[in-house]
Structures are given as structure tokens and as C-alpha cells.
PDB file of C-alpha atoms in Angstrom:
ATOM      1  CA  UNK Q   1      60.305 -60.054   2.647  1.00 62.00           C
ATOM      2  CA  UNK Q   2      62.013 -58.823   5.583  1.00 75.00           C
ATOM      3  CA  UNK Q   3      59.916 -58.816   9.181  1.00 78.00           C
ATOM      4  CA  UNK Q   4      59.717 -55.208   9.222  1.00 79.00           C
ATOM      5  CA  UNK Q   5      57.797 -55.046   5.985  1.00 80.00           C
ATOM      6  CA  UNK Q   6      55.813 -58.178   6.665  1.00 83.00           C
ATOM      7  CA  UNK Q   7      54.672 -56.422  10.099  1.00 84.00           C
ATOM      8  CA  UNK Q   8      54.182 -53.387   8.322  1.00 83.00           C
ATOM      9  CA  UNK Q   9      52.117 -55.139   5.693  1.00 86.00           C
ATOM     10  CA  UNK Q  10      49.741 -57.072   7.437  1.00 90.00           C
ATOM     11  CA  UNK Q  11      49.643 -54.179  10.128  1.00 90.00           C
ATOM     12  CA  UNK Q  12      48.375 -52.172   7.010  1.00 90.00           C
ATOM     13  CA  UNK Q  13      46.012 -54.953   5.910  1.00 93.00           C
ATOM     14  CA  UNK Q  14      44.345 -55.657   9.648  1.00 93.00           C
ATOM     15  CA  UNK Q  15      44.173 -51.823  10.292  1.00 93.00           C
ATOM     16  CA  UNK Q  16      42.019 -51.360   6.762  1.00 92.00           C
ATOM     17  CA  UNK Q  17      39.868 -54.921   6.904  1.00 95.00           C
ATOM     18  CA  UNK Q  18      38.869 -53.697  10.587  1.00 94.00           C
ATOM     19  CA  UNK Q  19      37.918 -49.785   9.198  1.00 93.00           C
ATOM     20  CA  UNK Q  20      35.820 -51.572   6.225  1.00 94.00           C
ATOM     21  CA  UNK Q  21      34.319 -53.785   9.205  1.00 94.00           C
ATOM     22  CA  UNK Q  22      33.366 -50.567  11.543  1.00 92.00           C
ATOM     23  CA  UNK Q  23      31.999 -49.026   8.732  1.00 94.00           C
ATOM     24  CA  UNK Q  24      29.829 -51.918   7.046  1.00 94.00           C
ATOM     25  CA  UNK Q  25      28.470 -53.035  11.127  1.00 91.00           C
ATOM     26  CA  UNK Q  26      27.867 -49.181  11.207  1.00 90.00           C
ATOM     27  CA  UNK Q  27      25.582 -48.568   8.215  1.00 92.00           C
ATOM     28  CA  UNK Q  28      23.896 -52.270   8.527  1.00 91.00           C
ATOM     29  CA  UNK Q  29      22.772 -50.877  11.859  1.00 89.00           C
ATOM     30  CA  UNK Q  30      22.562 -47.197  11.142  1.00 91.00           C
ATOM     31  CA  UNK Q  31      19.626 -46.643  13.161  1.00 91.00           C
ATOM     32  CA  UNK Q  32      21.371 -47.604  16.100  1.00 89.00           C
ATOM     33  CA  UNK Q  33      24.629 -45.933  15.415  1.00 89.00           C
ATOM     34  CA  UNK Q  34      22.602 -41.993  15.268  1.00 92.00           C
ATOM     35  CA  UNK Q  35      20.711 -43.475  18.604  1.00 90.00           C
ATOM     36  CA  UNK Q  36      23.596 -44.463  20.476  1.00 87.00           C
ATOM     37  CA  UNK Q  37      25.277 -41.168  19.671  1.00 89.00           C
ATOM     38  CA  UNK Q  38      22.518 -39.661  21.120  1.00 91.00           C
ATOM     39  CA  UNK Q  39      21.877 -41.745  24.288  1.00 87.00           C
ATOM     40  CA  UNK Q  40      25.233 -42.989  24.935  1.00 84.00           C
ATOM     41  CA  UNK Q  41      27.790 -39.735  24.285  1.00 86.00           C
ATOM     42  CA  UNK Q  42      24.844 -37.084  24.662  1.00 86.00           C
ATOM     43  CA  UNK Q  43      24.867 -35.550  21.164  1.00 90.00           C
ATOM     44  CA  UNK Q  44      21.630 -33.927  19.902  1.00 93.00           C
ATOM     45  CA  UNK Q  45      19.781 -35.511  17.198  1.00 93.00           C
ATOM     46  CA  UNK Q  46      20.241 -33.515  14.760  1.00 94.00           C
ATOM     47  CA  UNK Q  47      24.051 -33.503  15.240  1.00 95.00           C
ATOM     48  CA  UNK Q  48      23.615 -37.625  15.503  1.00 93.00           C
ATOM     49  CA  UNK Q  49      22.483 -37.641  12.005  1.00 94.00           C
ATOM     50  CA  UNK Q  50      25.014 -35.461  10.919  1.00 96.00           C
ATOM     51  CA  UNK Q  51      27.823 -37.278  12.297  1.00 94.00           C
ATOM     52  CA  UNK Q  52      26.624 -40.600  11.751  1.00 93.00           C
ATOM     53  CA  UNK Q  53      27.509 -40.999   7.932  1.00 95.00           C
ATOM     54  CA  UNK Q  54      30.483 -39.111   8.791  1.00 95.00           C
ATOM     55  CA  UNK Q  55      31.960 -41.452  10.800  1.00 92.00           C
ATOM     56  CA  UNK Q  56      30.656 -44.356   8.300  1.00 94.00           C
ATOM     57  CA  UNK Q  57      32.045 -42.460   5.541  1.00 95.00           C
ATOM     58  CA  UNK Q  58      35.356 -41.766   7.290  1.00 93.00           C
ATOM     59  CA  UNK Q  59      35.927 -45.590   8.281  1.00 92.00           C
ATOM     60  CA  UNK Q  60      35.047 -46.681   4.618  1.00 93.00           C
ATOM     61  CA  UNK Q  61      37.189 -44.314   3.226  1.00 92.00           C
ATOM     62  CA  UNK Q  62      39.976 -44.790   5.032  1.00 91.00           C
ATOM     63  CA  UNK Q  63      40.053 -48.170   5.176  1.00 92.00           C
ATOM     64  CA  UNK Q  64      40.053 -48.961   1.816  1.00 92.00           C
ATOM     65  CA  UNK Q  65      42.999 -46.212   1.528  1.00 91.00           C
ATOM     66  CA  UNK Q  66      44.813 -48.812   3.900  1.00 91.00           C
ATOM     67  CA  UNK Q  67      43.876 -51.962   1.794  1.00 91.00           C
ATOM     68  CA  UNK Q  68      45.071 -49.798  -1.711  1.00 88.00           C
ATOM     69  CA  UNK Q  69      49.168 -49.864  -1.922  1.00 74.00           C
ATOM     70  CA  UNK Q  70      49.290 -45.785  -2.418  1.00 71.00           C
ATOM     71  CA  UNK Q  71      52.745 -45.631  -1.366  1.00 71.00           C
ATOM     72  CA  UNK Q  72      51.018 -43.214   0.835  1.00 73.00           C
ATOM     73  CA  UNK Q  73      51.647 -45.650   4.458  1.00 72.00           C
ATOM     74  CA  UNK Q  74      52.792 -42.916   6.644  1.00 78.00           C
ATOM     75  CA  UNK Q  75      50.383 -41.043   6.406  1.00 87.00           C
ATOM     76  CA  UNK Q  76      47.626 -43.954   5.905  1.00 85.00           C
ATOM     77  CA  UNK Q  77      49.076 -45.166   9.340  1.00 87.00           C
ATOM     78  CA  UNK Q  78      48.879 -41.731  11.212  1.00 92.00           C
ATOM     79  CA  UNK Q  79      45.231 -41.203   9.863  1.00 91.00           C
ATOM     80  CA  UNK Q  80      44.491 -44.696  11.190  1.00 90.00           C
ATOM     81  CA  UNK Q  81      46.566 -43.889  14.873  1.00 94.00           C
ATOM     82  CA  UNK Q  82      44.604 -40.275  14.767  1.00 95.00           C
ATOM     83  CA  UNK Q  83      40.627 -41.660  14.211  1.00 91.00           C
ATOM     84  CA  UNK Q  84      41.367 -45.106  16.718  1.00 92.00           C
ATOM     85  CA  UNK Q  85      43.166 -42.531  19.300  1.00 95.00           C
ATOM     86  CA  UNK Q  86      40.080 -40.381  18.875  1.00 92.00           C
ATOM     87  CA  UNK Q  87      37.491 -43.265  19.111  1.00 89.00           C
ATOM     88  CA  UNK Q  88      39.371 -44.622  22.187  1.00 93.00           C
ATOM     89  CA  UNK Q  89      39.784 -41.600  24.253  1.00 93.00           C
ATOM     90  CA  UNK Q  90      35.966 -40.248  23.934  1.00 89.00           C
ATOM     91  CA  UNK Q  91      34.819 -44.250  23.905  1.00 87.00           C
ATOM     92  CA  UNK Q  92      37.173 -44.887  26.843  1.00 90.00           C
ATOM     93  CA  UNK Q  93      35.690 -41.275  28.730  1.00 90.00           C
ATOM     94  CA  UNK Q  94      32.513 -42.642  28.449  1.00 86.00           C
ATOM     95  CA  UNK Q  95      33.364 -46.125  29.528  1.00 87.00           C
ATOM     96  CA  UNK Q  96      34.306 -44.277  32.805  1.00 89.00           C
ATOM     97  CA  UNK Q  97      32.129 -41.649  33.205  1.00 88.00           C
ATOM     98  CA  UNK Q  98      28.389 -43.798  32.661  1.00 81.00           C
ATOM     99  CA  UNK Q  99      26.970 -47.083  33.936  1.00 74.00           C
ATOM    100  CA  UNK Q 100      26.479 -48.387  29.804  1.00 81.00           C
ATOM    101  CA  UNK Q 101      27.973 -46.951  27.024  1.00 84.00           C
ATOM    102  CA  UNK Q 102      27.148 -48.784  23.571  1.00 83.00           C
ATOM    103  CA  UNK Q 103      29.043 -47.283  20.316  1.00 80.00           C
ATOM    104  CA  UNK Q 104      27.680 -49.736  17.727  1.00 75.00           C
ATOM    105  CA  UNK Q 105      31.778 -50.072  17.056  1.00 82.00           C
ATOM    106  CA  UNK Q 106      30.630 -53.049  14.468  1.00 85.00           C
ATOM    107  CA  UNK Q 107      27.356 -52.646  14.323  1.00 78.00           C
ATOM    108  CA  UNK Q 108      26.755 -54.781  17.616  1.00 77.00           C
ATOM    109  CA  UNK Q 109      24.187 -51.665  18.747  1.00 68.00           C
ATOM    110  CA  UNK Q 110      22.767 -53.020  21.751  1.00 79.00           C
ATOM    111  CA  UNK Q 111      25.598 -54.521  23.267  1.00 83.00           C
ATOM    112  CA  UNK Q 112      28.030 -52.011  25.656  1.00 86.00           C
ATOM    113  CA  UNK Q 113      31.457 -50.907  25.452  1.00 87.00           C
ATOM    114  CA  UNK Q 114      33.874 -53.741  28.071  1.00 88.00           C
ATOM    115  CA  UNK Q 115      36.961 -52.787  29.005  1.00 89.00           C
ATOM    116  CA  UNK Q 116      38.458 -55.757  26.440  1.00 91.00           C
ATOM    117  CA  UNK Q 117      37.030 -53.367  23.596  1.00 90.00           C
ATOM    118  CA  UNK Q 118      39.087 -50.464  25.083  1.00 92.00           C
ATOM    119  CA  UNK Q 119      42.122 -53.042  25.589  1.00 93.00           C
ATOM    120  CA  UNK Q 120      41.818 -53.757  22.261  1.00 92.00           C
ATOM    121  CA  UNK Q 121      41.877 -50.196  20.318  1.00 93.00           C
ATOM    122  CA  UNK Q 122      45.078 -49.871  23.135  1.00 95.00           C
ATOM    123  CA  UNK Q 123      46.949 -52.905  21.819  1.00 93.00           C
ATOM    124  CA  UNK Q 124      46.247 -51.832  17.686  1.00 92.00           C
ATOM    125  CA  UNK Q 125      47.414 -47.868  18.594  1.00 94.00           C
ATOM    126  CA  UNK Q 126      50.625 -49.709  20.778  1.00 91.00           C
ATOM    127  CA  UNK Q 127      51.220 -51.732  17.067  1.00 88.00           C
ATOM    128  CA  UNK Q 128      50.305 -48.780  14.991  1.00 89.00           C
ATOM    129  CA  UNK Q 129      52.774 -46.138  17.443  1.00 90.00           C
ATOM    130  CA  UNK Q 130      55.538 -49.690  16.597  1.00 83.00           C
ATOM    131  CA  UNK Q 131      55.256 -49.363  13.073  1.00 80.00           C
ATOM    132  CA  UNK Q 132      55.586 -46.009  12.885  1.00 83.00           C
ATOM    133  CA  UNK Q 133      58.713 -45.792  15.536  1.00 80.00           C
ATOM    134  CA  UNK Q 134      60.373 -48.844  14.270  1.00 69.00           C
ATOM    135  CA  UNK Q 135      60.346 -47.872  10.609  1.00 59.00           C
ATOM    136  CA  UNK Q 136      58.220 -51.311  10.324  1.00 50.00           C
ATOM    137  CA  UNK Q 137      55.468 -49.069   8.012  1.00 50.00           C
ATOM    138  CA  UNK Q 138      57.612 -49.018   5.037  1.00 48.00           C
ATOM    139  CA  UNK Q 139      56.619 -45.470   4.453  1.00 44.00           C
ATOM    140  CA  UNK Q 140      59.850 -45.340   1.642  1.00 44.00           C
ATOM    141  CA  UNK Q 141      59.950 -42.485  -0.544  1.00 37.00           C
ATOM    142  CA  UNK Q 142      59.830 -44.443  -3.599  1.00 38.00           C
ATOM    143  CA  UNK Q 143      56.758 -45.033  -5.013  1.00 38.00           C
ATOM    144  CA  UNK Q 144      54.451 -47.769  -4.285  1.00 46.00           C
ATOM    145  CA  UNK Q 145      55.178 -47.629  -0.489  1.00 50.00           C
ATOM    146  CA  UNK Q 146      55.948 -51.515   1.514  1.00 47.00           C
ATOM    147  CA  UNK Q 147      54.553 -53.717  -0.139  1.00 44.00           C
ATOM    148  CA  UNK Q 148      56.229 -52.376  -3.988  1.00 47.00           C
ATOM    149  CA  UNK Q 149      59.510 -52.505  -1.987  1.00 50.00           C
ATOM    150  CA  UNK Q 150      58.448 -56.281  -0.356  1.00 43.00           C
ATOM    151  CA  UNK Q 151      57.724 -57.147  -4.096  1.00 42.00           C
ATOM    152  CA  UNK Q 152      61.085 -56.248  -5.219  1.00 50.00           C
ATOM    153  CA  UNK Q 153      62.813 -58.710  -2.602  1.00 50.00           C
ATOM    154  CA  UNK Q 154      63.197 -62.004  -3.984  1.00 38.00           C
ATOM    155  CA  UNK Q 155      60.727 -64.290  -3.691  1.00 46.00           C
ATOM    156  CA  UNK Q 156      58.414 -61.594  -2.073  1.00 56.00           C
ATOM    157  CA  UNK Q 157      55.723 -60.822  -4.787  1.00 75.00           C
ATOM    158  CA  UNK Q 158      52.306 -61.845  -4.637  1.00 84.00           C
ATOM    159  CA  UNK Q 159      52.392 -64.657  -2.808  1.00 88.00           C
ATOM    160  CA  UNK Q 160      53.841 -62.449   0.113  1.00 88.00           C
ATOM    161  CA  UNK Q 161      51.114 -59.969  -0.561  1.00 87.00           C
ATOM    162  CA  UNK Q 162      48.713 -62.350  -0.323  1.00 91.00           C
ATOM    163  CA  UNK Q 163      49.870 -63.929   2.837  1.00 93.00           C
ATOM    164  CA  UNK Q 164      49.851 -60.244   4.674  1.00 92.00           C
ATOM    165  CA  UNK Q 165      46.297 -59.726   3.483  1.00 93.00           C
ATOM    166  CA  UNK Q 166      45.015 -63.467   4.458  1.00 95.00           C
ATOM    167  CA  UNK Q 167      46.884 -62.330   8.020  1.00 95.00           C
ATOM    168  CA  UNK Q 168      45.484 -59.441   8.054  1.00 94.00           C
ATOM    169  CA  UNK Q 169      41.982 -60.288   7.152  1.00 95.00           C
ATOM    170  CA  UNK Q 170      42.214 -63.128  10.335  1.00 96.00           C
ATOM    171  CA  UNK Q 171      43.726 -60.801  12.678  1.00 95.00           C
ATOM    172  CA  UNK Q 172      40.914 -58.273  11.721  1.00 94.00           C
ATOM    173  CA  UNK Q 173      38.552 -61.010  12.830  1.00 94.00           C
ATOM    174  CA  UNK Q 174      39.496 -61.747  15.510  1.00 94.00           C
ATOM    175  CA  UNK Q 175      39.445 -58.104  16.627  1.00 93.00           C
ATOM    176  CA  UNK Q 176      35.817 -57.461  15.880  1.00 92.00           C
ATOM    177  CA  UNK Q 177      35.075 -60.673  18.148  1.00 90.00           C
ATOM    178  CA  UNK Q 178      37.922 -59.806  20.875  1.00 92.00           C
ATOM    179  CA  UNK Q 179      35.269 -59.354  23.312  1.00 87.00           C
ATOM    180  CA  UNK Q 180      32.604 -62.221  22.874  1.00 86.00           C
ATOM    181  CA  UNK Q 181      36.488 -64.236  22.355  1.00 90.00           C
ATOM    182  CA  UNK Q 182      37.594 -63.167  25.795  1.00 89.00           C
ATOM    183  CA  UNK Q 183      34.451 -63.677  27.058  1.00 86.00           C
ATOM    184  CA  UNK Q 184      33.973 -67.165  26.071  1.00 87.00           C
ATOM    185  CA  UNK Q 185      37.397 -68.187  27.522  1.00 87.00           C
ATOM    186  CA  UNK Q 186      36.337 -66.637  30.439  1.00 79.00           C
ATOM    187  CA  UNK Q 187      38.313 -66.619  33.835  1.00 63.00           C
ATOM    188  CA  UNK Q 188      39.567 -69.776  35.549  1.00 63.00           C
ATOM    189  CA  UNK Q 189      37.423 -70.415  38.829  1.00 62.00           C
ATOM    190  CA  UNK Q 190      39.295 -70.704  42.126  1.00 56.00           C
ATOM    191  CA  UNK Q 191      40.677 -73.309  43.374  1.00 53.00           C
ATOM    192  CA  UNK Q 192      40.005 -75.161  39.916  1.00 50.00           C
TER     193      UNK Q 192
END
């Protein structure tokens, strides 16, 4: 499997294991998702509880999309670049505008939006915007997308599959605990 594809790949599988993520935290605290939509980005209640499964629905959806080789990766990819550009800029508006924002991004509803959670989405779009620029996506016409053109390539198959997801699936974790990660490595003191 080449590095393009691999990237591409387990860019695919991180992108869709952290959608499934959003959207599981989200309806495990779905009570706190509708209030934090009102209290934290000002939306009424009623259009809270509108939007609320929405968005769940939308993650879910689209995640699994990403996990599924469709041989549909472009536009999987753009989708994915589209929603986190979305969450990021209103998130990121927020962050700016108000003293506390809290999104309930995976399900953490009490705890606010840091600036390593907006650092974050910014390094996934930077790898997303890569992929798609660098041809690293393997968005081929033929059909089963990368990973039915990874399994052609000798000695690619399943095993290589399975190494992209088990990447993936790591990388995803350690995105939904980038802050509380960052945070617990904390800053060197002075003069240490």
C-alpha cells in the first residue's frame, strides 16, 4: 500500500470513528446537547430540539459513510471538511465572542470549549484540505474507492485494512481526549 493511500485510509477511518464518537457522546447526553444550544450559541428551544437530533443524526450518518468503503471518498471527505469547517467556525465564534461556551462536542456537556479543542478541528480540516490536495483520498474512479485500489497492491489486503482502521480508531481517541491530554502534560514551569 503506497503512503498516499495508507494516509488516505486511516484519514478516512479517524475522520468516521471520531463522527460515530460526536454522535454517540451527543445522544448519551442529549439533554445537555438541546441545553447548550440554547445557553451557549443562543438558539431558542424549540429550534434546540429541532436541531439537536439533526446534528446527532448527521454525525452518525456520516460517519459510518466514512467507515463503509463506498468508493464514494471525495465526496465522503468534503462532507466531513464541510460539517468540521462548520462546527469550527460557529464553535470557534463563540469561543471568542463569550466568557464559556460548552458544545457537548462528545458528550462532555458541562465542560467548555479550550482553544486545544479549536486547535484540534484546525489540525483534522489542515489533514482533510491534504488529502484532498495531495490526491492522498484515493477518490479513483473505479469502484470501491482507496482502500479496493490498496487491496489490489500486493500484499495490501486486509491486513492493510485492518491496520488503517486500528490507526484510525487510536488516532480518533486520542482526539476526543486532545484536551484533558494536553492538559495533563501541562506547561513546563519556569525556571524548571
Amino acid at each position: 500500500m503506497s503512503g498516499e493511500l495508507f494516509f488516505g485510509a486511516t484519514l478516512r477511518y479517524l475522520l468516521g470513528f471520531l463522527l460515530l464518537c460526536g454522535a454517540w457522546g451527543k445522544s448519551a447526553s442529549f439533554a445537555g446537547l438541546k441545553h447548550n444550544l440554547v445557553e451557549s450559541f443562543g438558539l431558542s428551544a424549540g429550534l434546540a430540539a429541532l436541531l439537536a437530533p439533526l446534528l446527532v443524526g448527521a454525525e452518525g450518518l456520516l460517519g459510518a459513510v466514512l467507515l463503509v468503503d463506498s468508493g464514494a471518498d471525495d465526496q465522503a471527505l468534503l462532507a466531513a471538511l464541510a460539517m468540521l469547517l462548520s462546527f469550527t467556525l460557529v464553535v470557534g465564534y463563540q469561543f471568542v465572542s463569550r466568557d464559556v461556551v460548552r458544545c457537548s462536542c462528545f458528550g462532555e456537556a458541562e465542560r467548555p470549549v479550550s482553544g486545544y479543542d479549536l486547535l484540534r478541528n484546525l489540525l483534522l480540516i489542515a489533514a482533510i484540505v491534504g488529502a484532498l490536495a495531495g490526491g492522498g483520498h484515493g477518490g479513483e474512479p473505479a469502484a470501491g474507492g482507496a482502500l479496493a485500489a490498496a487491496g489490489e497492491e500486493v500484499g495490501a489486503g486486509l491486513a492493510a485494512r485492518l491496520m488503517c482502521a486500528g490507526l484510525g480508531l487510536l488516532l480518533a481517541v486520542l482526539c476526543v481526549h486532545f484536551h484533558d491530554l494536553v492538559t495533563l502534560l501541562g506547561t513546563p514551569e519556569e525556571g524548571a
